[in-house]
Structure formats: structure tokens, C-alpha cells
Amino acid sequence: MKKIPLSILTGICLASMAQAGEDYSAKAAPAVAPAPCLWSWFAGGSGGYVDDWDEDMWTLHLGKEYKCPDKGSSHAIFLEVGYTDKDWSGDYYYDLGSGPIPPDYQTSDVRKFARNARFEYSMEVIPITLNYKYERPLWRSLNWYVGGGLGIAITEIDVELGNLKESDDETAFYGQLFAGLVWNLSDAFEIFGGARWIYMDSGLDDVNGMDIPGVLDDDIFYELGGRFNF
């Protein structure tokens, strides 16, 4: 008679243990899938100083950024338009023996001011580039970035040497390499600062045999800017 209650008790214990295992399995948290990588739009601009050019420069850009939340780094492609100009004047010594006299000038006119002439020029440069930027976290909300871009520069120059005047405009090859730091103030806005090396194959260092000083080429552009993320 004692064996029957013992068997019943054993069965109840086993059933309870099985039920407990089922309840635990049911309450286990499901695996969370990683957030997907996304493309997002951004727009911004910057301003700064170009060293050898010795003038301010301004830029505006619009692009898309590809970012995976679980990796931290991002890749961006953006179109940028810039603007800078320069006005310069000074005394100019034109040595008739060092270069050809422009064919549309009379030799007698050139000799009137060849030895000591007032030289002035005004130049505008509008670079348009397609750029790539790679960005990675550095510390908390601070990131670092590197990148580069290629495109064209629309240039226009007006030159006056004494009573001679010349104008020239062209589209030149333009390239740049850049690096800097980004501070993410929020998910929607960030500020950045850095430097760019600029190369422009303008050919405007010489207009009708007259050397043009301070042409924008092989210069460093120091910039500070902001960017909105959408």
C-alpha cells in the first residue's frame, strides 16, 4: 500500500519539473537583430582661410552618408561648391627682354610703362567637386575624418598693367585632400574643423606674358563648418 503513494508523489514531482522548464523556455528573451545599415542625407557648409592665397574661402555641400549603427564608421559621398576671390595691386617691372610682347600691343605703348607700371588684377575661383569622406569615432561624441575630391574650377581674371587690360576665363582641373575632426552636438547637427590641400591646374599664372602672383594652387585651406543630418 505504501508503494502507491510514493509512485504518485514521484510522478507529481517530475511533472512539476517539466512544467517549470517549459515556463522558463517561454520567458527567454528572443534574439535581437542588429539595426540595418542606412543611407541618410546631410547638408552643410564651411568657411576659412587659404594660406598662400591669403584670402577667405567658402563652401556649401550636399550628400549622402552610409552608416551601420553596430560598426561606428561611416562612408559619405557629397557634391560641393566653393567660392573665393582675390584683388591684388602693386608695382610691376616688365622686362621686355624676358618674354614676348603680346601681339596685339604696340611696342611703343609697352615701352611707356615697361620699367615701372602699376599692376592690378582681380580673380574669382568657383570649385565644383565630387568628394568621398570616411569617418570613425575617436572619443565619445568626437570623430575623425579623411577624404578627397576631384572636379573642376571655374576661374575668371581681370588684369591691368598700366594702360593695358586683359581678361581671361577658363575651366580648370581641381583636386583636394582633407582631414579633420567632427563634434556631434546631436543626431541632427554637427560641427567640424580641419584642413585641405588644394591643387588647381589653372594656367592663370601667366596672362599674355605677364606673371600673375599668388595663384590658388598647392595651398592649404583651414576651415570650420557645420552640417545638418536628415
PDB file of C-alpha atoms in Angstrom:
ATOM      1  CA  MET A   1       0.000   0.000   0.000  1.00  0.00           C
ATOM      2  CA  LYS A   2       2.937   2.353   0.668  1.00  0.00           C
ATOM      3  CA  LYS A   3       4.313   1.931  -2.848  1.00  0.00           C
ATOM      4  CA  ILE A   4       1.286   3.538  -4.499  1.00  0.00           C
ATOM      5  CA  PRO A   5       1.519   6.935  -2.755  1.00  0.00           C
ATOM      6  CA  LEU A   6       5.290   7.008  -3.414  1.00  0.00           C
ATOM      7  CA  SER A   7       4.740   6.429  -7.129  1.00  0.00           C
ATOM      8  CA  ILE A   8       2.117   9.148  -7.237  1.00  0.00           C
ATOM      9  CA  LEU A   9       4.426  11.590  -5.451  1.00  0.00           C
ATOM     10  CA  THR A  10       7.285  10.835  -7.853  1.00  0.00           C
ATOM     11  CA  GLY A  11       5.039  11.477 -10.858  1.00  0.00           C
ATOM     12  CA  ILE A  12       3.860  14.791  -9.452  1.00  0.00           C
ATOM     13  CA  CYS A  13       7.468  15.955  -8.929  1.00  0.00           C
ATOM     14  CA  LEU A  14       8.514  15.012 -12.451  1.00  0.00           C
ATOM     15  CA  ALA A  15       5.500  16.787 -13.937  1.00  0.00           C
ATOM     16  CA  SER A  16       6.265  19.913 -11.926  1.00  0.00           C
ATOM     17  CA  MET A  17       9.876  19.958 -13.095  1.00  0.00           C
ATOM     18  CA  ALA A  18       8.833  19.583 -16.718  1.00  0.00           C
ATOM     19  CA  GLN A  19       6.311  22.404 -16.353  1.00  0.00           C
ATOM     20  CA  ALA A  20       8.944  24.635 -14.788  1.00  0.00           C
ATOM     21  CA  GLY A  21      11.296  24.003 -17.706  1.00  0.00           C
ATOM     22  CA  GLU A  22       8.571  24.873 -20.187  1.00  0.00           C
ATOM     23  CA  ASP A  23       7.780  28.124 -18.365  1.00  0.00           C
ATOM     24  CA  TYR A  24      11.467  29.159 -18.310  1.00  0.00           C
ATOM     25  CA  SER A  25      11.873  28.496 -22.015  1.00  0.00           C
ATOM     26  CA  ALA A  26       8.790  30.520 -22.801  1.00  0.00           C
ATOM     27  CA  LYS A  27      10.078  33.533 -20.861  1.00  0.00           C
ATOM     28  CA  ALA A  28      13.578  33.595 -22.500  1.00  0.00           C
ATOM     29  CA  ALA A  29      14.206  36.868 -24.417  1.00  0.00           C
ATOM     30  CA  PRO A  30      14.282  36.452 -28.199  1.00  0.00           C
ATOM     31  CA  ALA A  31      17.496  37.342 -30.075  1.00  0.00           C
ATOM     32  CA  VAL A  32      17.549  40.993 -31.227  1.00  0.00           C
ATOM     33  CA  ALA A  33      18.515  41.549 -34.864  1.00  0.00           C
ATOM     34  CA  PRO A  34      21.155  44.278 -35.437  1.00  0.00           C
ATOM     35  CA  ALA A  35      19.900  47.606 -36.768  1.00  0.00           C
ATOM     36  CA  PRO A  36      20.174  47.803 -40.562  1.00  0.00           C
ATOM     37  CA  CYS A  37      22.759  49.945 -42.342  1.00  0.00           C
ATOM     38  CA  LEU A  38      21.139  53.065 -43.797  1.00  0.00           C
ATOM     39  CA  TRP A  39      21.771  55.912 -46.243  1.00  0.00           C
ATOM     40  CA  SER A  40      20.895  59.386 -44.919  1.00  0.00           C
ATOM     41  CA  TRP A  41      21.073  62.896 -46.380  1.00  0.00           C
ATOM     42  CA  PHE A  42      23.178  65.734 -44.995  1.00  0.00           C
ATOM     43  CA  ALA A  43      23.850  69.356 -45.949  1.00  0.00           C
ATOM     44  CA  GLY A  44      26.269  71.944 -44.654  1.00  0.00           C
ATOM     45  CA  GLY A  45      28.999  74.425 -45.359  1.00  0.00           C
ATOM     46  CA  SER A  46      32.266  75.859 -44.146  1.00  0.00           C
ATOM     47  CA  GLY A  47      34.425  78.933 -44.187  1.00  0.00           C
ATOM     48  CA  GLY A  48      38.086  79.540 -43.597  1.00  0.00           C
ATOM     49  CA  TYR A  49      41.417  80.868 -44.758  1.00  0.00           C
ATOM     50  CA  VAL A  50      43.733  79.781 -47.591  1.00  0.00           C
ATOM     51  CA  ASP A  51      47.349  80.368 -46.587  1.00  0.00           C
ATOM     52  CA  ASP A  52      49.417  81.250 -49.688  1.00  0.00           C
ATOM     53  CA  TRP A  53      46.359  82.585 -51.463  1.00  0.00           C
ATOM     54  CA  ASP A  54      45.910  84.821 -48.386  1.00  0.00           C
ATOM     55  CA  GLU A  55      42.131  85.070 -48.767  1.00  0.00           C
ATOM     56  CA  ASP A  56      38.927  83.647 -47.294  1.00  0.00           C
ATOM     57  CA  MET A  57      37.140  80.717 -48.905  1.00  0.00           C
ATOM     58  CA  TRP A  58      33.543  79.483 -48.502  1.00  0.00           C
ATOM     59  CA  THR A  59      31.900  76.156 -49.349  1.00  0.00           C
ATOM     60  CA  LEU A  60      28.441  74.548 -49.471  1.00  0.00           C
ATOM     61  CA  HIS A  61      27.831  70.807 -49.796  1.00  0.00           C
ATOM     62  CA  LEU A  62      25.043  68.238 -50.096  1.00  0.00           C
ATOM     63  CA  GLY A  63      25.457  64.476 -49.888  1.00  0.00           C
ATOM     64  CA  LYS A  64      24.515  61.070 -48.506  1.00  0.00           C
ATOM     65  CA  GLU A  65      26.130  59.065 -45.708  1.00  0.00           C
ATOM     66  CA  TYR A  66      26.138  55.266 -45.359  1.00  0.00           C
ATOM     67  CA  LYS A  67      26.317  54.136 -41.733  1.00  0.00           C
ATOM     68  CA  CYS A  68      25.921  50.847 -39.837  1.00  0.00           C
ATOM     69  CA  PRO A  69      24.932  51.511 -36.180  1.00  0.00           C
ATOM     70  CA  ASP A  70      26.824  48.469 -34.887  1.00  0.00           C
ATOM     71  CA  LYS A  71      30.119  49.442 -36.593  1.00  0.00           C
ATOM     72  CA  GLY A  72      30.514  53.143 -35.818  1.00  0.00           C
ATOM     73  CA  SER A  73      32.339  54.109 -39.011  1.00  0.00           C
ATOM     74  CA  SER A  74      30.603  55.764 -41.960  1.00  0.00           C
ATOM     75  CA  HIS A  75      31.155  56.469 -45.652  1.00  0.00           C
ATOM     76  CA  ALA A  76      29.854  59.606 -47.360  1.00  0.00           C
ATOM     77  CA  ILE A  77      29.671  60.966 -50.888  1.00  0.00           C
ATOM     78  CA  PHE A  78      28.876  64.636 -51.413  1.00  0.00           C
ATOM     79  CA  LEU A  79      28.824  67.386 -54.026  1.00  0.00           C
ATOM     80  CA  GLU A  80      30.469  70.643 -53.025  1.00  0.00           C
ATOM     81  CA  VAL A  81      30.603  74.157 -54.464  1.00  0.00           C
ATOM     82  CA  GLY A  82      33.099  76.717 -53.198  1.00  0.00           C
ATOM     83  CA  TYR A  83      33.943  80.357 -53.785  1.00  0.00           C
ATOM     84  CA  THR A  84      36.969  82.576 -53.260  1.00  0.00           C
ATOM     85  CA  ASP A  85      38.297  85.747 -54.846  1.00  0.00           C
ATOM     86  CA  LYS A  86      41.371  87.929 -54.720  1.00  0.00           C
ATOM     87  CA  ASP A  87      42.192  91.533 -55.553  1.00  0.00           C
ATOM     88  CA  TRP A  88      45.841  92.483 -55.785  1.00  0.00           C
ATOM     89  CA  SER A  89      47.769  95.569 -56.822  1.00  0.00           C
ATOM     90  CA  GLY A  90      51.379  96.656 -56.794  1.00  0.00           C
ATOM     91  CA  ASP A  91      54.274  97.962 -58.831  1.00  0.00           C
ATOM     92  CA  TYR A  92      55.322  95.641 -61.627  1.00  0.00           C
ATOM     93  CA  TYR A  93      58.605  95.551 -63.535  1.00  0.00           C
ATOM     94  CA  TYR A  94      58.122  94.183 -67.048  1.00  0.00           C
ATOM     95  CA  ASP A  95      61.422  93.218 -68.659  1.00  0.00           C
ATOM     96  CA  LEU A  96      60.910  93.333 -72.420  1.00  0.00           C
ATOM     97  CA  GLY A  97      63.825  91.000 -72.915  1.00  0.00           C
ATOM     98  CA  SER A  98      62.445  88.223 -70.688  1.00  0.00           C
ATOM     99  CA  GLY A  99      59.333  87.365 -72.641  1.00  0.00           C
ATOM    100  CA  PRO A 100      57.328  88.063 -75.784  1.00  0.00           C
ATOM    101  CA  ILE A 101      55.373  91.255 -76.127  1.00  0.00           C
ATOM    102  CA  PRO A 102      51.667  90.493 -76.563  1.00  0.00           C
ATOM    103  CA  PRO A 103      50.961  90.606 -80.311  1.00  0.00           C
ATOM    104  CA  ASP A 104      48.003  92.995 -80.016  1.00  0.00           C
ATOM    105  CA  TYR A 105      50.081  95.661 -78.220  1.00  0.00           C
ATOM    106  CA  GLN A 106      52.264  98.253 -79.927  1.00  0.00           C
ATOM    107  CA  THR A 107      55.887  98.161 -78.809  1.00  0.00           C
ATOM    108  CA  SER A 108      55.889 101.932 -78.295  1.00  0.00           C
ATOM    109  CA  ASP A 109      52.920 101.671 -75.915  1.00  0.00           C
ATOM    110  CA  VAL A 110      54.616  98.964 -73.868  1.00  0.00           C
ATOM    111  CA  ARG A 111      57.851 100.952 -73.522  1.00  0.00           C
ATOM    112  CA  LYS A 112      55.982 103.864 -71.930  1.00  0.00           C
ATOM    113  CA  PHE A 113      55.396 101.907 -68.731  1.00  0.00           C
ATOM    114  CA  ALA A 114      57.584  98.844 -69.084  1.00  0.00           C
ATOM    115  CA  ARG A 115      60.062  99.831 -66.398  1.00  0.00           C
ATOM    116  CA  ASN A 116      57.678 100.886 -63.639  1.00  0.00           C
ATOM    117  CA  ALA A 117      53.999 100.114 -64.099  1.00  0.00           C
ATOM    118  CA  ARG A 118      51.047  99.779 -61.768  1.00  0.00           C
ATOM    119  CA  PHE A 119      49.824  96.193 -61.875  1.00  0.00           C
ATOM    120  CA  GLU A 120      46.350  95.174 -60.690  1.00  0.00           C
ATOM    121  CA  TYR A 121      44.303  92.031 -61.004  1.00  0.00           C
ATOM    122  CA  SER A 122      41.019  90.615 -59.761  1.00  0.00           C
ATOM    123  CA  MET A 123      40.425  86.862 -59.758  1.00  0.00           C
ATOM    124  CA  GLU A 124      37.433  84.666 -58.875  1.00  0.00           C
ATOM    125  CA  VAL A 125      37.500  80.888 -58.398  1.00  0.00           C
ATOM    126  CA  ILE A 126      34.444  78.612 -58.107  1.00  0.00           C
ATOM    127  CA  PRO A 127      35.462  74.984 -57.455  1.00  0.00           C
ATOM    128  CA  ILE A 128      32.881  72.221 -58.013  1.00  0.00           C
ATOM    129  CA  THR A 129      33.896  68.782 -56.722  1.00  0.00           C
ATOM    130  CA  LEU A 130      32.550  65.291 -56.042  1.00  0.00           C
ATOM    131  CA  ASN A 131      34.011  64.048 -52.757  1.00  0.00           C
ATOM    132  CA  TYR A 132      34.354  60.938 -50.597  1.00  0.00           C
ATOM    133  CA  LYS A 133      34.662  61.071 -46.779  1.00  0.00           C
ATOM    134  CA  TYR A 134      35.486  58.285 -44.310  1.00  0.00           C
ATOM    135  CA  GLU A 135      34.652  58.888 -40.641  1.00  0.00           C
ATOM    136  CA  ARG A 136      35.309  56.953 -37.412  1.00  0.00           C
ATOM    137  CA  PRO A 137      34.689  57.586 -33.684  1.00  0.00           C
ATOM    138  CA  LEU A 138      37.594  58.975 -31.676  1.00  0.00           C
ATOM    139  CA  TRP A 139      36.242  59.723 -28.207  1.00  0.00           C
ATOM    140  CA  ARG A 140      32.609  59.949 -27.109  1.00  0.00           C
ATOM    141  CA  SER A 141      30.959  62.459 -29.473  1.00  0.00           C
ATOM    142  CA  LEU A 142      34.231  63.299 -31.212  1.00  0.00           C
ATOM    143  CA  ASN A 143      35.048  61.674 -34.579  1.00  0.00           C
ATOM    144  CA  TRP A 144      37.902  61.988 -37.055  1.00  0.00           C
ATOM    145  CA  TYR A 145      37.560  62.025 -40.840  1.00  0.00           C
ATOM    146  CA  VAL A 146      39.661  61.871 -44.004  1.00  0.00           C
ATOM    147  CA  GLY A 147      38.732  62.161 -47.656  1.00  0.00           C
ATOM    148  CA  GLY A 148      39.307  63.711 -51.025  1.00  0.00           C
ATOM    149  CA  GLY A 149      37.591  65.042 -54.091  1.00  0.00           C
ATOM    150  CA  LEU A 150      38.021  65.769 -57.780  1.00  0.00           C
ATOM    151  CA  GLY A 151      36.285  68.205 -60.063  1.00  0.00           C
ATOM    152  CA  ILE A 152      36.655  71.486 -61.891  1.00  0.00           C
ATOM    153  CA  ALA A 153      37.249  75.116 -61.023  1.00  0.00           C
ATOM    154  CA  ILE A 154      35.605  77.928 -62.971  1.00  0.00           C
ATOM    155  CA  THR A 155      38.072  80.816 -62.982  1.00  0.00           C
ATOM    156  CA  GLU A 156      37.910  84.410 -64.174  1.00  0.00           C
ATOM    157  CA  ILE A 157      40.655  87.021 -64.018  1.00  0.00           C
ATOM    158  CA  ASP A 158      40.927  90.687 -64.995  1.00  0.00           C
ATOM    159  CA  VAL A 159      44.427  92.139 -65.319  1.00  0.00           C
ATOM    160  CA  GLU A 160      45.564  95.755 -65.719  1.00  0.00           C
ATOM    161  CA  LEU A 161      49.172  96.704 -66.404  1.00  0.00           C
ATOM    162  CA  GLY A 162      49.488 100.435 -66.883  1.00  0.00           C
ATOM    163  CA  ASN A 163      47.015 101.244 -69.644  1.00  0.00           C
ATOM    164  CA  LEU A 164      46.799  97.656 -70.877  1.00  0.00           C
ATOM    165  CA  LYS A 165      43.867  95.495 -69.849  1.00  0.00           C
ATOM    166  CA  GLU A 166      43.348  91.759 -70.232  1.00  0.00           C
ATOM    167  CA  SER A 167      40.620  89.324 -69.184  1.00  0.00           C
ATOM    168  CA  ASP A 168      40.690  85.555 -69.186  1.00  0.00           C
ATOM    169  CA  ASP A 169      38.377  82.799 -68.002  1.00  0.00           C
ATOM    170  CA  GLU A 170      38.585  79.045 -68.199  1.00  0.00           C
ATOM    171  CA  THR A 171      37.558  75.752 -66.623  1.00  0.00           C
ATOM    172  CA  ALA A 172      40.460  74.007 -64.906  1.00  0.00           C
ATOM    173  CA  PHE A 173      41.069  70.692 -63.165  1.00  0.00           C
ATOM    174  CA  TYR A 174      40.665  70.900 -59.377  1.00  0.00           C
ATOM    175  CA  GLY A 175      41.504  68.364 -56.664  1.00  0.00           C
ATOM    176  CA  GLN A 176      41.688  68.287 -52.881  1.00  0.00           C
ATOM    177  CA  LEU A 177      42.602  66.081 -49.914  1.00  0.00           C
ATOM    178  CA  PHE A 178      41.182  66.799 -46.467  1.00  0.00           C
ATOM    179  CA  ALA A 179      41.227  65.627 -42.839  1.00  0.00           C
ATOM    180  CA  GLY A 180      39.839  66.882 -39.546  1.00  0.00           C
ATOM    181  CA  LEU A 181      37.624  66.366 -36.502  1.00  0.00           C
ATOM    182  CA  VAL A 182      33.829  66.242 -36.102  1.00  0.00           C
ATOM    183  CA  TRP A 183      31.954  67.032 -32.905  1.00  0.00           C
ATOM    184  CA  ASN A 184      28.423  65.579 -32.887  1.00  0.00           C
ATOM    185  CA  LEU A 185      26.311  68.026 -30.889  1.00  0.00           C
ATOM    186  CA  SER A 186      23.213  65.888 -31.580  1.00  0.00           C
ATOM    187  CA  ASP A 187      21.950  63.318 -34.069  1.00  0.00           C
ATOM    188  CA  ALA A 188      20.773  66.201 -36.252  1.00  0.00           C
ATOM    189  CA  PHE A 189      23.699  68.648 -36.129  1.00  0.00           C
ATOM    190  CA  GLU A 190      27.496  68.528 -36.011  1.00  0.00           C
ATOM    191  CA  ILE A 191      30.399  70.942 -36.338  1.00  0.00           C
ATOM    192  CA  PHE A 192      33.740  70.155 -37.949  1.00  0.00           C
ATOM    193  CA  GLY A 193      37.155  71.660 -38.420  1.00  0.00           C
ATOM    194  CA  GLY A 194      40.136  70.623 -40.466  1.00  0.00           C
ATOM    195  CA  ALA A 195      42.491  71.376 -43.306  1.00  0.00           C
ATOM    196  CA  ARG A 196      42.570  70.730 -47.050  1.00  0.00           C
ATOM    197  CA  TRP A 197      45.379  70.553 -49.549  1.00  0.00           C
ATOM    198  CA  ILE A 198      44.241  72.170 -52.806  1.00  0.00           C
ATOM    199  CA  TYR A 199      45.551  71.579 -56.315  1.00  0.00           C
ATOM    200  CA  MET A 200      44.275  73.621 -59.261  1.00  0.00           C
ATOM    201  CA  ASP A 201      45.719  73.368 -62.767  1.00  0.00           C
ATOM    202  CA  SER A 202      44.525  76.814 -63.810  1.00  0.00           C
ATOM    203  CA  GLY A 203      47.264  78.030 -66.116  1.00  0.00           C
ATOM    204  CA  LEU A 204      46.469  81.569 -64.956  1.00  0.00           C
ATOM    205  CA  ASP A 205      49.940  82.230 -63.562  1.00  0.00           C
ATOM    206  CA  ASP A 206      50.681  83.817 -66.930  1.00  0.00           C
ATOM    207  CA  VAL A 207      48.404  86.109 -68.980  1.00  0.00           C
ATOM    208  CA  ASN A 208      49.890  87.320 -72.262  1.00  0.00           C
ATOM    209  CA  GLY A 209      53.424  87.021 -70.908  1.00  0.00           C
ATOM    210  CA  MET A 210      52.673  88.716 -67.577  1.00  0.00           C
ATOM    211  CA  ASP A 211      53.307  86.644 -64.432  1.00  0.00           C
ATOM    212  CA  ILE A 212      50.334  86.549 -62.034  1.00  0.00           C
ATOM    213  CA  PRO A 213      51.389  86.314 -58.360  1.00  0.00           C
ATOM    214  CA  GLY A 214      49.511  84.328 -55.723  1.00  0.00           C
ATOM    215  CA  VAL A 215      47.548  81.912 -57.915  1.00  0.00           C
ATOM    216  CA  LEU A 216      45.417  79.392 -55.975  1.00  0.00           C
ATOM    217  CA  ASP A 217      47.417  76.159 -56.276  1.00  0.00           C
ATOM    218  CA  ASP A 218      49.269  73.843 -53.893  1.00  0.00           C
ATOM    219  CA  ASP A 219      47.705  75.719 -50.965  1.00  0.00           C
ATOM    220  CA  ILE A 220      46.288  74.723 -47.565  1.00  0.00           C
ATOM    221  CA  PHE A 221      42.709  75.692 -46.696  1.00  0.00           C
ATOM    222  CA  TYR A 222      41.944  75.812 -42.943  1.00  0.00           C
ATOM    223  CA  GLU A 223      38.204  75.544 -42.358  1.00  0.00           C
ATOM    224  CA  LEU A 224      35.454  75.444 -39.730  1.00  0.00           C
ATOM    225  CA  GLY A 225      31.916  74.420 -40.615  1.00  0.00           C
ATOM    226  CA  GLY A 226      28.618  72.829 -39.662  1.00  0.00           C
ATOM    227  CA  ARG A 227      26.392  70.103 -41.047  1.00  0.00           C
ATOM    228  CA  PHE A 228      22.725  69.094 -40.672  1.00  0.00           C
ATOM    229  CA  ASN A 229      21.821  65.382 -40.831  1.00  0.00           C
ATOM    230  CA  PHE A 230      18.361  64.378 -42.070  1.00  0.00           C
TER     231      PHE A 230
END
